[in-house]
Coordinates of C-alpha atoms in Angstrom, one line a residue:
M1 CA 6.9 -25.7 13.6
S2 CA 9.5 -25.9 10.6
S3 CA 8.2 -24.3 7.0
I4 CA 8.2 -26.3 4.2
R5 CA 9.5 -23.5 2.3
P6 CA 11.8 -21.8 4.5
W7 CA 13.3 -19.7 1.8
R8 CA 9.9 -18.0 1.4
D9 CA 9.8 -17.2 5.2
I10 CA 9.7 -13.3 6.3
E11 CA 10.2 -12.9 10.1
R12 CA 8.3 -9.7 10.7
R13 CA 10.0 -7.0 13.0
K14 CA 7.9 -6.9 16.5
S15 CA 6.0 -3.7 16.9
R16 CA 3.3 -2.5 19.1
Q17 CA 0.0 -1.6 17.3
I18 CA -1.6 1.4 17.1
M19 CA -5.0 2.2 15.8
V20 CA -5.8 4.8 12.7
G21 CA -9.5 4.8 13.1
A22 CA -10.9 1.2 13.2
V23 CA -7.8 0.0 11.4
P24 CA -5.1 -1.6 13.3
V25 CA -1.1 -0.9 12.2
G26 CA 1.7 -2.7 13.6
G27 CA 1.9 -5.8 15.5
D28 CA 0.4 -8.7 14.0
A29 CA -2.1 -6.5 12.0
P30 CA -2.0 -7.0 8.1
I31 CA 0.5 -4.6 6.4
T32 CA -2.0 -1.9 5.1
V33 CA -1.9 -0.2 1.7
Q34 CA -2.3 3.6 1.8
T35 CA -2.3 6.6 -1.1
M36 CA -3.3 10.0 -1.2
T37 CA -5.7 12.2 -3.1
N38 CA -4.8 15.0 -5.2
T39 CA -8.2 16.8 -5.9
P40 CA -8.2 20.3 -4.2
T41 CA -9.4 18.9 -0.6
E42 CA -12.2 22.2 -0.9
D43 CA -13.8 20.4 -3.5
A44 CA -15.2 17.9 -1.3
A45 CA -17.4 16.1 -4.2
A46 CA -14.4 15.4 -6.3
T47 CA -12.5 14.2 -3.4
I48 CA -14.9 11.9 -2.2
E49 CA -15.2 10.6 -5.7
Q50 CA -11.6 10.0 -6.1
I51 CA -11.8 8.4 -2.5
R52 CA -14.2 5.7 -3.8
R53 CA -11.7 5.1 -6.8
C54 CA -8.8 4.4 -4.2
E55 CA -11.4 2.2 -1.9
D56 CA -12.5 0.1 -5.0
A57 CA -8.7 -0.6 -5.7
G58 CA -8.4 -1.8 -1.9
A59 CA -7.0 1.4 -0.2
D60 CA -6.9 0.6 3.5
I61 CA -6.1 4.1 4.2
I62 CA -6.5 7.5 2.5
R63 CA -4.5 10.5 3.3
V64 CA -6.0 14.0 2.2
S65 CA -3.8 17.1 2.1
C66 CA -5.2 20.0 4.3
P67 CA -3.4 23.1 3.7
T68 CA -6.2 25.9 4.1
A69 CA -9.0 26.6 6.6
E70 CA -11.4 25.7 3.8
S71 CA -9.8 22.4 3.5
T72 CA -10.5 21.0 7.0
A73 CA -13.9 22.7 6.7
A74 CA -14.5 20.3 3.8
L75 CA -12.9 17.5 5.5
K76 CA -15.8 17.0 7.9
E77 CA -18.1 16.0 5.0
I78 CA -15.0 14.1 3.4
V79 CA -14.4 11.8 6.5
R80 CA -18.3 10.8 6.8
A81 CA -18.7 9.9 3.1
A82 CA -15.4 7.6 3.3
N83 CA -15.5 3.7 4.1
V84 CA -11.8 4.1 5.3
P85 CA -9.8 5.8 7.9
I86 CA -8.8 9.4 6.5
V87 CA -5.3 10.9 7.4
A88 CA -5.2 14.7 7.2
D89 CA -2.0 15.5 5.9
I90 CA -0.5 18.9 7.8
H91 CA 2.4 21.2 6.8
F92 CA 3.6 24.3 8.2
H93 CA 0.0 25.4 9.5
Y94 CA -0.4 23.8 12.9
K95 CA -3.9 25.1 13.4
R96 CA -5.0 23.1 10.3
A97 CA -3.9 19.6 12.3
L98 CA -6.1 21.2 15.5
E99 CA -9.2 21.6 12.8
A100 CA -8.5 18.4 11.3
A101 CA -8.8 16.4 14.5
D102 CA -12.1 18.2 15.4
A103 CA -13.4 17.6 11.8
G104 CA -13.0 13.4 12.5
A105 CA -9.6 12.8 10.8
A106 CA -8.5 9.3 12.0
C107 CA -4.7 10.4 12.1
L108 CA -2.8 13.7 11.6
R109 CA 0.5 13.6 9.5
I110 CA 2.9 16.2 10.6
N111 CA 6.1 16.8 9.3
P112 CA 8.2 18.2 12.4
G113 CA 10.9 20.0 10.2
N114 CA 7.7 22.0 9.0
I115 CA 5.2 22.2 11.9
G116 CA 7.4 25.0 14.0
S117 CA 8.2 25.0 17.7
E118 CA 7.7 22.6 20.1
E119 CA 4.8 24.2 22.1
R120 CA 2.9 24.1 18.5
V121 CA 3.6 20.3 18.5
R122 CA 2.3 20.2 22.1
E123 CA -0.9 21.7 20.7
V124 CA -1.5 19.0 18.0
I125 CA -0.9 16.4 20.4
A126 CA -3.6 17.9 22.9
A127 CA -6.1 17.9 19.7
A128 CA -5.3 14.5 18.9
R129 CA -5.7 12.9 22.2
A130 CA -9.0 14.7 22.5
N131 CA -10.4 13.3 19.3
G132 CA -8.8 9.7 19.6
C133 CA -6.5 10.6 16.6
A134 CA -3.3 8.9 15.7
I135 CA -0.2 10.9 14.6
R136 CA 2.4 9.8 12.0
I137 CA 5.8 11.8 12.1
G138 CA 6.5 12.2 8.9
V139 CA 10.3 13.0 8.4
N140 CA 11.8 13.6 5.0
A141 CA 15.1 14.2 3.6
G142 CA 13.8 17.2 1.6
S143 CA 12.7 19.3 4.7
L144 CA 14.9 18.2 7.7
E145 CA 15.2 20.6 10.5
K146 CA 18.0 23.2 9.9
D147 CA 20.2 22.3 12.9
L148 CA 20.6 18.5 11.6
L149 CA 21.4 20.0 8.3
E150 CA 24.0 22.0 9.7
K151 CA 25.4 19.1 12.2
Y152 CA 25.4 16.5 9.2
G153 CA 26.2 18.6 6.3
E154 CA 23.5 16.7 4.2
P155 CA 20.6 14.7 4.4
C156 CA 22.0 11.2 5.5
P157 CA 20.4 8.1 7.5
E158 CA 21.7 9.4 10.9
A159 CA 19.9 12.8 10.3
L160 CA 16.5 11.4 9.1
V161 CA 16.9 9.1 12.4
E162 CA 17.9 11.7 14.6
S163 CA 14.9 13.7 13.6
A164 CA 12.7 11.0 14.1
L165 CA 13.7 10.4 17.7
D166 CA 13.5 14.1 18.6
H167 CA 9.8 14.2 17.7
I168 CA 9.2 10.6 19.2
R169 CA 10.5 11.9 22.5
V170 CA 8.2 14.9 22.4
L171 CA 5.2 12.6 22.1
E172 CA 6.3 10.1 24.7
D173 CA 7.3 13.1 27.3
H174 CA 3.3 13.8 26.7
G175 CA 2.4 10.3 27.3
F176 CA 1.2 9.7 23.7
H177 CA 1.8 6.6 22.3
N178 CA -0.9 6.2 19.3
Y179 CA 2.0 7.4 16.6
K180 CA 3.8 5.8 13.6
V181 CA 6.8 7.1 12.1
A182 CA 8.3 7.5 8.2
V183 CA 11.6 8.5 7.4
K184 CA 11.2 9.1 3.7
A185 CA 13.7 10.1 1.1
S186 CA 13.8 10.2 -2.8
D187 CA 17.0 8.2 -2.6
V188 CA 16.4 4.4 -2.3
F189 CA 19.8 3.9 -0.7
L190 CA 19.1 6.6 1.8
A191 CA 15.4 5.8 2.7
V192 CA 16.5 2.1 3.2
A193 CA 19.2 2.7 5.3
A194 CA 17.3 5.3 7.6
Y195 CA 14.3 2.6 7.9
Q196 CA 16.9 0.0 9.0
Q197 CA 18.4 2.2 11.7
L198 CA 15.1 3.4 12.9
A199 CA 13.9 -0.1 13.2
D200 CA 16.7 -1.1 15.7
Q201 CA 16.1 1.7 18.1
V202 CA 12.1 2.1 18.2
D203 CA 9.2 -0.1 18.7
C204 CA 6.4 1.8 17.1
P205 CA 4.8 1.1 13.6
L206 CA 6.8 2.0 10.5
H207 CA 5.2 3.8 7.5
L208 CA 7.5 2.7 4.5
G209 CA 7.7 4.9 1.5
V210 CA 10.1 6.2 -0.9
T211 CA 8.9 10.0 -1.5
E212 CA 8.8 11.6 -5.1
A213 CA 9.6 8.4 -6.6
G214 CA 8.6 9.3 -10.0
G215 CA 6.0 8.5 -12.8
L216 CA 4.6 5.0 -13.0
I217 CA 7.3 3.0 -14.5
G218 CA 10.1 4.6 -12.8
G219 CA 8.5 5.3 -9.3
T220 CA 7.2 1.5 -9.6
V221 CA 10.8 0.1 -9.6
K222 CA 12.1 2.7 -7.0
S223 CA 9.1 2.0 -4.6
S224 CA 9.4 -1.6 -5.2
L225 CA 13.2 -2.0 -4.7
G226 CA 13.0 0.1 -1.7
I227 CA 9.5 -0.7 0.3
G228 CA 10.2 -4.3 -1.1
S229 CA 13.7 -4.8 0.4
L230 CA 12.6 -3.4 3.7
L231 CA 9.4 -5.8 3.9
W232 CA 11.6 -8.9 3.0
A233 CA 13.6 -7.9 5.9
G234 CA 10.7 -8.0 7.7
I235 CA 10.5 -4.2 8.4
G236 CA 7.5 -2.1 7.8
D237 CA 3.6 -2.0 9.0
T238 CA 1.8 0.1 6.5
I239 CA 3.1 1.2 3.0
R240 CA 2.5 4.4 0.5
V241 CA 3.7 4.0 -3.1
S242 CA 4.5 7.7 -4.1
L243 CA 3.6 7.8 -7.8
S244 CA 3.3 10.8 -10.3
A245 CA 0.0 9.1 -11.2
E246 CA -3.3 8.6 -10.3
P247 CA -3.8 7.6 -6.5
E248 CA -5.6 3.9 -7.3
E249 CA -2.5 3.3 -9.4
E250 CA -0.3 3.5 -6.3
V251 CA -3.1 1.3 -4.3
R252 CA -2.7 -1.2 -7.2
V253 CA 1.2 -1.2 -7.1
G254 CA 1.3 -1.4 -3.3
Y255 CA -0.8 -4.5 -3.7
E256 CA 1.7 -6.1 -6.3
I257 CA 4.6 -5.6 -4.0
L258 CA 2.8 -7.4 -1.1
K259 CA 1.5 -10.0 -3.4
S260 CA 4.9 -10.6 -4.8
L261 CA 6.5 -11.4 -1.3
G262 CA 3.5 -13.4 -0.4
I263 CA 2.5 -10.7 2.6
R264 CA -1.1 -10.2 1.2
S265 CA -3.2 -11.3 -1.8
R266 CA -5.9 -9.3 -3.3
G267 CA -7.6 -9.8 -6.7
V268 CA -6.0 -11.7 -9.6
R269 CA -2.4 -12.8 -9.6
V270 CA -1.0 -12.9 -13.3
V271 CA 1.5 -15.3 -14.2
S272 CA 2.4 -14.5 -17.8
C273 CA 5.6 -14.7 -20.4
P274 CA 6.8 -12.0 -22.2
S275 CA 5.9 -13.4 -25.4
C276 CA 8.3 -14.5 -28.5
A277 CA 7.8 -15.6 -31.8
R278 CA 6.5 -19.1 -30.5
Q279 CA 3.3 -17.5 -29.1
G280 CA 0.1 -18.9 -30.3
F281 CA -1.8 -15.6 -29.7
D282 CA -0.7 -12.2 -28.5
V283 CA 0.1 -12.1 -25.2
I284 CA 1.0 -8.6 -24.3
R285 CA -2.4 -7.4 -25.7
T286 CA -4.3 -10.4 -24.2
V287 CA -2.7 -9.4 -20.6
E288 CA -3.2 -6.0 -21.0
A289 CA -7.2 -6.8 -21.9
L290 CA -7.4 -9.2 -18.9
E291 CA -5.9 -6.6 -16.4
E292 CA -8.4 -4.0 -17.4
R293 CA -11.2 -6.4 -17.0
L294 CA -10.4 -8.2 -14.0
Q295 CA -9.8 -5.3 -11.7
H296 CA -13.1 -5.4 -9.9
I297 CA -12.0 -8.8 -8.6
K298 CA -11.0 -8.9 -4.9
T299 CA -10.8 -12.5 -3.9
P300 CA -7.6 -13.8 -4.2
M301 CA -6.9 -16.3 -6.9
S302 CA -4.1 -16.8 -9.9
L303 CA -4.0 -16.7 -13.5
S304 CA -1.7 -17.8 -16.2
V305 CA -1.3 -16.6 -19.6
L306 CA 1.7 -18.2 -21.6
G307 CA 1.9 -17.9 -25.2
C308 CA 3.0 -21.4 -26.0
V309 CA 3.4 -25.0 -24.3
V310 CA 7.1 -24.6 -23.6
N311 CA 6.2 -23.3 -19.6
G312 CA 2.6 -22.9 -20.2
P313 CA 1.7 -26.1 -19.0
G314 CA 3.9 -26.0 -16.0
E315 CA 2.7 -22.7 -15.0
A316 CA -0.7 -23.6 -15.3
R317 CA -0.4 -26.4 -13.1
E318 CA 0.3 -23.9 -10.3
T319 CA -2.5 -21.6 -11.1
D320 CA -6.5 -21.3 -10.8
I321 CA -7.1 -20.9 -14.2
G322 CA -4.3 -21.1 -17.1
I323 CA -4.4 -20.6 -20.7
T324 CA -1.6 -22.0 -23.1
G325 CA -1.2 -20.9 -26.9
G326 CA -1.8 -23.6 -29.3
G327 CA -1.8 -24.1 -33.1
N328 CA -4.4 -22.7 -35.6
G329 CA -6.0 -20.2 -33.2
T330 CA -7.2 -22.9 -30.5
H331 CA -5.7 -22.7 -26.9
M332 CA -6.0 -25.0 -24.2
V333 CA -7.5 -24.0 -20.7
Y334 CA -6.7 -25.4 -17.6
L335 CA -8.7 -25.5 -14.3
S336 CA -7.2 -26.0 -11.2
G337 CA -3.8 -27.0 -12.7
V338 CA -5.7 -29.7 -14.9
T339 CA -6.3 -29.6 -18.7
D340 CA -10.1 -28.9 -19.1
H341 CA -10.9 -27.9 -22.6
H342 CA -9.9 -25.6 -25.5
V343 CA -11.1 -22.2 -26.6
R344 CA -10.7 -20.3 -30.0
D345 CA -8.8 -16.8 -30.5
A346 CA -12.3 -15.0 -30.7
D347 CA -13.7 -16.2 -27.5
M348 CA -10.8 -15.9 -25.4
I349 CA -10.4 -13.1 -23.4
D350 CA -14.5 -13.0 -22.7
H351 CA -14.1 -16.7 -21.8
I352 CA -11.5 -16.2 -19.4
V353 CA -13.1 -13.5 -17.7
K354 CA -16.3 -15.4 -17.1
L355 CA -13.9 -18.5 -15.9
V356 CA -12.3 -15.9 -13.4
E357 CA -15.9 -14.5 -12.4
A358 CA -17.1 -18.1 -11.7
K359 CA -13.9 -19.0 -9.9
A360 CA -13.9 -15.8 -7.7
A361 CA -17.8 -16.5 -6.6
E362 CA -16.8 -20.5 -6.0
L363 CA -14.2 -19.2 -3.5
E364 CA -16.2 -16.4 -1.8
A365 CA -19.1 -19.1 -1.5
A366 CA -16.7 -21.5 0.2
E367 CA -15.1 -19.1 2.6
A368 CA -18.7 -17.6 3.5
Q369 CA -19.7 -21.2 4.2
P370 CA -19.4 -22.0 8.1
T371 CA -17.1 -24.5 9.2
L372 CA -18.9 -27.8 10.4
T373 CA -17.3 -29.1 13.8
A374 CA -16.8 -32.9 14.5
A375 CA -20.1 -33.1 16.7
E376 CA -22.3 -31.7 14.0

């Protein structure tokens, strides 16, 4: 059946599906959004509190760093408290992977360039199998194996892919198939090229990311370019946006990338103008306030906030709720694309929040309503 908007279609790469705890990754499963805590893992209470914020933001999977025996000891409590699968991030000390698997981690993230000998990797595989863990092979341009750096002279797509394939071979040789792979780099071109090459050579799920991307604005731009271009090409099964920002911001940016491509929807999608001298109200401050106050909305819906009548009515026709700036501090409110009533400046933000909350409740109720069959 042909699409009515073929220019929006994304043909997703066919990958086999694995399980990270109760969350499917790959195949036809939704593309999942991940983040990573930055609290000391030994402080279980602080880590759990941060996990809660990330869960509220919509994180599907959360990674926790396990550099010490104390951190893996705390992991048992953290895993019990979390509502999403927890990935244990392992570097250098392979014994932490064994402890994390026993503590209930849903997945072990290992960087083969750091983990050590193949014998140690074998022990990690055995622990993962015994505990029902998945494994993520995390190849990183900043920590490639010395022999590959000598062979290629510098981190390049071929080096990242060869590293990934070498370690995939170890897992496969031991009959372990519950794994996913990342080939990350801080350079957008390098990361994208490596993922493109790897996607053609393997059928496992791919974990996308541009590592060490930067702060909230710069990192969002780099991640959107790298992750977005790969997803647009149908490559990728789970994503992590790496930002020097709080982890819940990574989750929000991840969802915005997916929403922009029509891949997944969560919460309010805001359509707003950059504002100009024609604006009937302060668009920038209004959008800032609305985005802050509507973070609790999980139901997918759309809201247009435009300062004047040039594009306001047209955008409002395409959104669930719309506000278009008018004269004398009075603005037009649209519901389901149709002009409905006016609102004054002083009441506008509170009024829109109430409308969005009511619409979300209406959509949730409709979704919960069982569909009647023809016989009924």
